[in-house]
Amino acid sequence: MSIPFHAITAETPTPDKLAACYAALNARLDEGDMSRAVAEWEQTRRAVEQWSALTHLRFEQDTQDEARKAAQDYRDELAPTITNHETSFKTRLLAHSNRDAVARTAGAHALRLWETDITTFSPEIENDLQAESKLQSRYVALLASARIEIGGKTVNLSGLAPYQQSPDRRIRHQAEQARWHFFSANAAAFDEIYDSLVKLRTRMARKLGFGSFTGLGYRRMRRMDYGPADVAAYREQVRLHVTPLVQRFHERRREQEGWDRLHAWDEPMVDAQGNVEPAGDESFLRAQAQGMFEAMNGDLAAFYQDMNENGFLDLDNRPAKAPGGFCTSFPSAGMPFIFANFNGTHHDIDVFTHEMGHAFQNYRSRHLASFDYLWPTYESAEIHSMSLEHLAYPHIARMVGEENAARYRRMHLIQSIAFLPYGVCVDHFQHEVYANPDATPAERHAMWKKLEALYMPWRNWGDLAYPARGGRWQAQGHIYSAPFYYIDYTLAECCALQFWVKSREDYAKALRDYVALCGLGGSKPFLGLVQAAGLTSPFQPGVLEGAVKAARTVLGL
Ligand code: ZN
């Protein structure tokens, strides 16, 4: 059993303390004691990360608390100083006279990660990074300021979700009208923030010697075994093999409902009886999840019990809580934490089937010596989370009720497939944006509109003028806050579908392979982890088509 969450603490670093700490680490290297220097550095990085994660989590748990907000601002301001120290130390280790010994101590893959990292930072861009983080916070604050009147209630953007999925078509339409009214009313700010981000990121890339932000963006994501050309070819696979499938599904829904046209607000409701909802509230789902994991795999069950009983789940929706859901971790304590906002829709189930995948991987990797291996890069991390969503299928009745289990599986599978064209569209858009950093906001909206028609030709915004002109992307936070991240979900989904296919052949073996993959953490790059898990690279021609084919058969498309 772990220590309880409330007992986890962290010391706040200061510029002076960090300088002294790194001076001591450098002194160890001067003395010739490389392995001790690396071991002490590992402890330092874990402690700093534990403070950073805890500070961020406390702020997200209560965004109205002034002290938590001030601590979060301080964390953002200190981040480039921390990066500066880390980059210098990595650079020094990479230049070590006995590089093989460093590789044996820290891990060979860690050295390749550092080689990537050191090209993404120079003290010259410290102020730019602070400015970037301020712009990102402005975007989040702008989203959080939304107060939307609907159904006699005032809700924020997350609170709109149940209305966007209502079985009543008029309510879904109203929800989308309300959402785009908010974006339209704040259009100038959304455009201005993104325009500043694009120009700032381009400036940083040029200072570091990149031709555009794209190269820097890939390196910030620590990608080392594929590049923009592989990603472009993958997007084309999605357009060729997934777009027609989703189009066929929507056309069938339109006929089924007797609608003249399928509108954008009809897309989220994929089941004629209405999307499946959880069979109970938070305490019900918490208890049911224990049984679900016990039926799946003993390691998952023991870990979930630890998380649940020791306070590592914060799931209810409170007014001052930040929207959304995520998994974070406290590396000195060796425990992850799941943050969510339950809203009564099927998204609540994702906490147990998606975020738990992240948490379990992090927990299984906590003993790895290298700090850099505690989490893999994001396209790999999303394999752990998205595969668990599919691996939960045979036991999902515990969360939705026996009578709804088959409908849940169908809904989830359709939504997984229908996500792919949108996912690659978000990625393609960003490649165009950073290839043309001087484009005007109106030109960016036109780029989105063109790509939306390419990947989602069925998309019909009806009377919603703002998204019809190409504004949909402004609701996708990753475009503002995590450039080039989004393709990762689509690559991971291709791997998760492969796990699903395997689980239908031999469930116990698929689970064992899954647990083993989680234990590898980030010790290999994406394609190395894919291979170690017995999966095939999504970049290999025909792999996506094969994975989607199994789903097409099950869905009868
Ligand atoms: Zn995730």
mmCIF file with all atom_site columns, C-alpha atoms and ligand atoms in Angstrom, residues 354 358 382 385, ligand 1:
data_model
loop_
_atom_site.group_PDB
_atom_site.id
_atom_site.type_symbol
_atom_site.label_atom_id
_atom_site.label_alt_id
_atom_site.label_comp_id
_atom_site.label_asym_id
_atom_site.label_entity_id
_atom_site.label_seq_id
_atom_site.pdbx_PDB_ins_code
_atom_site.Cartn_x
_atom_site.Cartn_y
_atom_site.Cartn_z
_atom_site.occupancy
_atom_site.B_iso_or_equiv
_atom_site.pdbx_formal_charge
_atom_site.auth_seq_id
_atom_site.auth_comp_id
_atom_site.auth_asym_id
_atom_site.auth_atom_id
_atom_site.pdbx_PDB_model_num
ATOM   1 C  CA . HIS A 1 354 ? -8.700 5.794  -19.980 1.00 0.00 ? 354 HIS A CA 1
ATOM   2 C  CA . HIS A 1 358 ? -2.157 6.282  -17.735 1.00 0.00 ? 358 HIS A CA 1
ATOM   3 C  CA . GLU A 1 382 ? -2.032 7.111  -25.143 1.00 0.00 ? 382 GLU A CA 1
ATOM   4 C  CA . SER A 1 385 ? -4.962 4.669  -21.885 1.00 0.00 ? 385 SER A CA 1
HETATM 5 ZN ZN . ZN  B 2 .   ? -4.934 10.260 -22.339 1.00 0.00 ? 1   ZN  B ZN 1
#
